[in-house]
CSV table of C-alpha atoms in Angstrom, one decimal:
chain,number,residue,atom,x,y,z
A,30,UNK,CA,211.0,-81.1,104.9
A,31,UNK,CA,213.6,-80.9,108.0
A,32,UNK,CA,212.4,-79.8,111.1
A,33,UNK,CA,215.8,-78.4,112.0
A,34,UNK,CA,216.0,-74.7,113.1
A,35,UNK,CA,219.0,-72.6,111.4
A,36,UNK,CA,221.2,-72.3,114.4
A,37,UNK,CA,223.2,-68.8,113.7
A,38,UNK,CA,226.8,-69.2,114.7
A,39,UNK,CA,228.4,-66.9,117.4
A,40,UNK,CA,231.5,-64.4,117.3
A,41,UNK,CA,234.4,-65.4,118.7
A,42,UNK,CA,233.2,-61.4,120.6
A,43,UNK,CA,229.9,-63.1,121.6
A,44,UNK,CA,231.4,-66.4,123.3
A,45,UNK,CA,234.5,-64.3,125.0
A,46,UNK,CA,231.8,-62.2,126.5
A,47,UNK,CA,229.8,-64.4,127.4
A,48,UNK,CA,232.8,-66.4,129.0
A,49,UNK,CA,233.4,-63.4,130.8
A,50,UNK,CA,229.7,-63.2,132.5
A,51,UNK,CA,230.0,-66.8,133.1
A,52,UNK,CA,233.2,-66.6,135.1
A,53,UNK,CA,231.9,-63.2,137.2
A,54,UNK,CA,229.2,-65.1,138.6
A,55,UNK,CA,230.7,-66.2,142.7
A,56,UNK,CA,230.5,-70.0,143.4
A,57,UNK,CA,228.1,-70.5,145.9
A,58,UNK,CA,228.5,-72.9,148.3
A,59,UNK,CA,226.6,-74.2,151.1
A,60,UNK,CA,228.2,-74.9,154.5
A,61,UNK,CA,229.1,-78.3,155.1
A,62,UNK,CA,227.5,-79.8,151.6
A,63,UNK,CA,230.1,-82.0,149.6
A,64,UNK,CA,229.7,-82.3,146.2
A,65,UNK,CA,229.0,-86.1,144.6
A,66,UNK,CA,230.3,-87.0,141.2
A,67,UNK,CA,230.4,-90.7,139.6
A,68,UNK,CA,233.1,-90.5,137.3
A,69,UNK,CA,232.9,-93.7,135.1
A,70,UNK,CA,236.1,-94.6,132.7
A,71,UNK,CA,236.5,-96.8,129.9
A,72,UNK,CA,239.4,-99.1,131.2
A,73,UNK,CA,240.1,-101.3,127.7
A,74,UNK,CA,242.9,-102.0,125.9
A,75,UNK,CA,242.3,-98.8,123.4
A,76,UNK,CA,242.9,-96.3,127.0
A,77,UNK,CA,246.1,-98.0,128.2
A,78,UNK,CA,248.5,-95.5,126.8
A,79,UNK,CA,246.7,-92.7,128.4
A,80,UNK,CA,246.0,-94.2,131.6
A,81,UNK,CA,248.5,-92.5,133.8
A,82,UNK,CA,248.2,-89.9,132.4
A,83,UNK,CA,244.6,-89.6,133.0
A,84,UNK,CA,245.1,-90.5,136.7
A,85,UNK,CA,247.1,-87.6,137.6
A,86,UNK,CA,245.1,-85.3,135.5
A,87,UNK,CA,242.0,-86.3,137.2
A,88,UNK,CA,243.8,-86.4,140.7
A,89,UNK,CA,244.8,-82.6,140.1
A,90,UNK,CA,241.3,-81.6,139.1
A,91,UNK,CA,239.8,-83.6,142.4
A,92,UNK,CA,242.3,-81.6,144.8
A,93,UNK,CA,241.0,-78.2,143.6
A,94,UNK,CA,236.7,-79.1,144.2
A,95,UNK,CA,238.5,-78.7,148.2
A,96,UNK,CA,238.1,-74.6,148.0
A,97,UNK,CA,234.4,-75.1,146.5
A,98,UNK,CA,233.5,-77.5,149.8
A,99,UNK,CA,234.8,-80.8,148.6
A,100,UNK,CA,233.7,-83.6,146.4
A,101,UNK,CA,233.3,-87.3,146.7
A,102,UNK,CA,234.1,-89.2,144.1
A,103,UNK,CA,233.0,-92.9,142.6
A,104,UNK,CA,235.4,-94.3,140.5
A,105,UNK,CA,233.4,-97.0,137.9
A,106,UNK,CA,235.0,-98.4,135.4
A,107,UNK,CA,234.7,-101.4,132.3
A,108,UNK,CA,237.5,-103.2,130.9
A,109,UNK,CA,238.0,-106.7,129.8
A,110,UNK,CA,235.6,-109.5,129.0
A,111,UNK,CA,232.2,-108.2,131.1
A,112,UNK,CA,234.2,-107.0,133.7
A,113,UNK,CA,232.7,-104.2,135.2
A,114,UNK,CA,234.2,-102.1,139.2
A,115,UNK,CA,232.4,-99.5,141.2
A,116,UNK,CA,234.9,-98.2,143.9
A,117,UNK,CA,234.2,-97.0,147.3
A,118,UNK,CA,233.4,-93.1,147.4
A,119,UNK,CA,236.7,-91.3,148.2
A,120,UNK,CA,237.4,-87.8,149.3
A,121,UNK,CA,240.9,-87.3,149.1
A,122,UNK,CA,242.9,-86.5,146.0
A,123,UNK,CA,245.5,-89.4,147.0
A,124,UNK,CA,241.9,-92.0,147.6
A,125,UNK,CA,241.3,-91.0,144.5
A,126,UNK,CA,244.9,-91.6,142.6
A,127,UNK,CA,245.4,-94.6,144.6
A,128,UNK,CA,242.1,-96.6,143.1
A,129,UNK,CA,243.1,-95.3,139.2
A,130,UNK,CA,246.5,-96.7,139.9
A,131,UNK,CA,245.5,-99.9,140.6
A,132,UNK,CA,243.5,-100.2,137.7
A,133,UNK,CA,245.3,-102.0,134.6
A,134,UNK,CA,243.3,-102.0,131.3
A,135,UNK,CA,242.6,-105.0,129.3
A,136,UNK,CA,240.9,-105.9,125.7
A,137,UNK,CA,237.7,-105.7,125.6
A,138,UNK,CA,234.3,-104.5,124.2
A,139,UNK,CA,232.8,-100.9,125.3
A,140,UNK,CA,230.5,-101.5,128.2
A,141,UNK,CA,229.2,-98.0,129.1
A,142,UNK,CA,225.8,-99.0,128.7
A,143,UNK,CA,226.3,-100.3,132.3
A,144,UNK,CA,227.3,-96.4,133.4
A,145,UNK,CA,224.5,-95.2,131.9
């Protein structure tokens, strides 16, 4: 016998509205805090033809955290044979673009067990 509870679906009525509560609540922010993310990529071979792309999308989302009180940012990433980089933290948009940038991805296995 499954232990699995019947999960009812919701209306496309239900999630709009309750996108719409989510996106009344204000952002509160605390003086002087900065926000700290680790953001951990997979830099192989398979990710190469979406690199740049990546970079500038991630750049773009990084310069909009400054009107919430700012976020720093650890750029980690795998690629190649064992080859595993954890950046310095960065709090600028261009920090930020200028580490992905300089990354070129090579063959290689998965590794995000080390992320984890």
């Amino acid at each position: 016998m499954s232990d699995k509870k019947d999960i009812a679906k919701s209306s496309r009525a239900q999630i709009d509205a309750f996108l719409n509560k989510v996106a009344a609540i204000p952002v509160v922010k605390k003086a002087g805090e900065r926000g700290r993310l680790v953001f951990a990529l997979d830099a192989t071979a398979s990710r190469e033809a979406t690199w740049d792309q990546a970079c500038h999308i991630q750049a773009e989302m990084f310069r909009e955290t400054g009107a919430l009180g700012g976020l720093d940012i650890q750029l980690v990433y795998y690629r190649g044979f064992e080859e595993f980089f954890a950046s310095t933290w960065v709090s600028s948009s261009e920090a930020l673009l200028k580490t992905m940038t300089a990354v070129s991805c090579l063959g290689g296995y998965t590794q995000i067990g080390k992320v984890l």
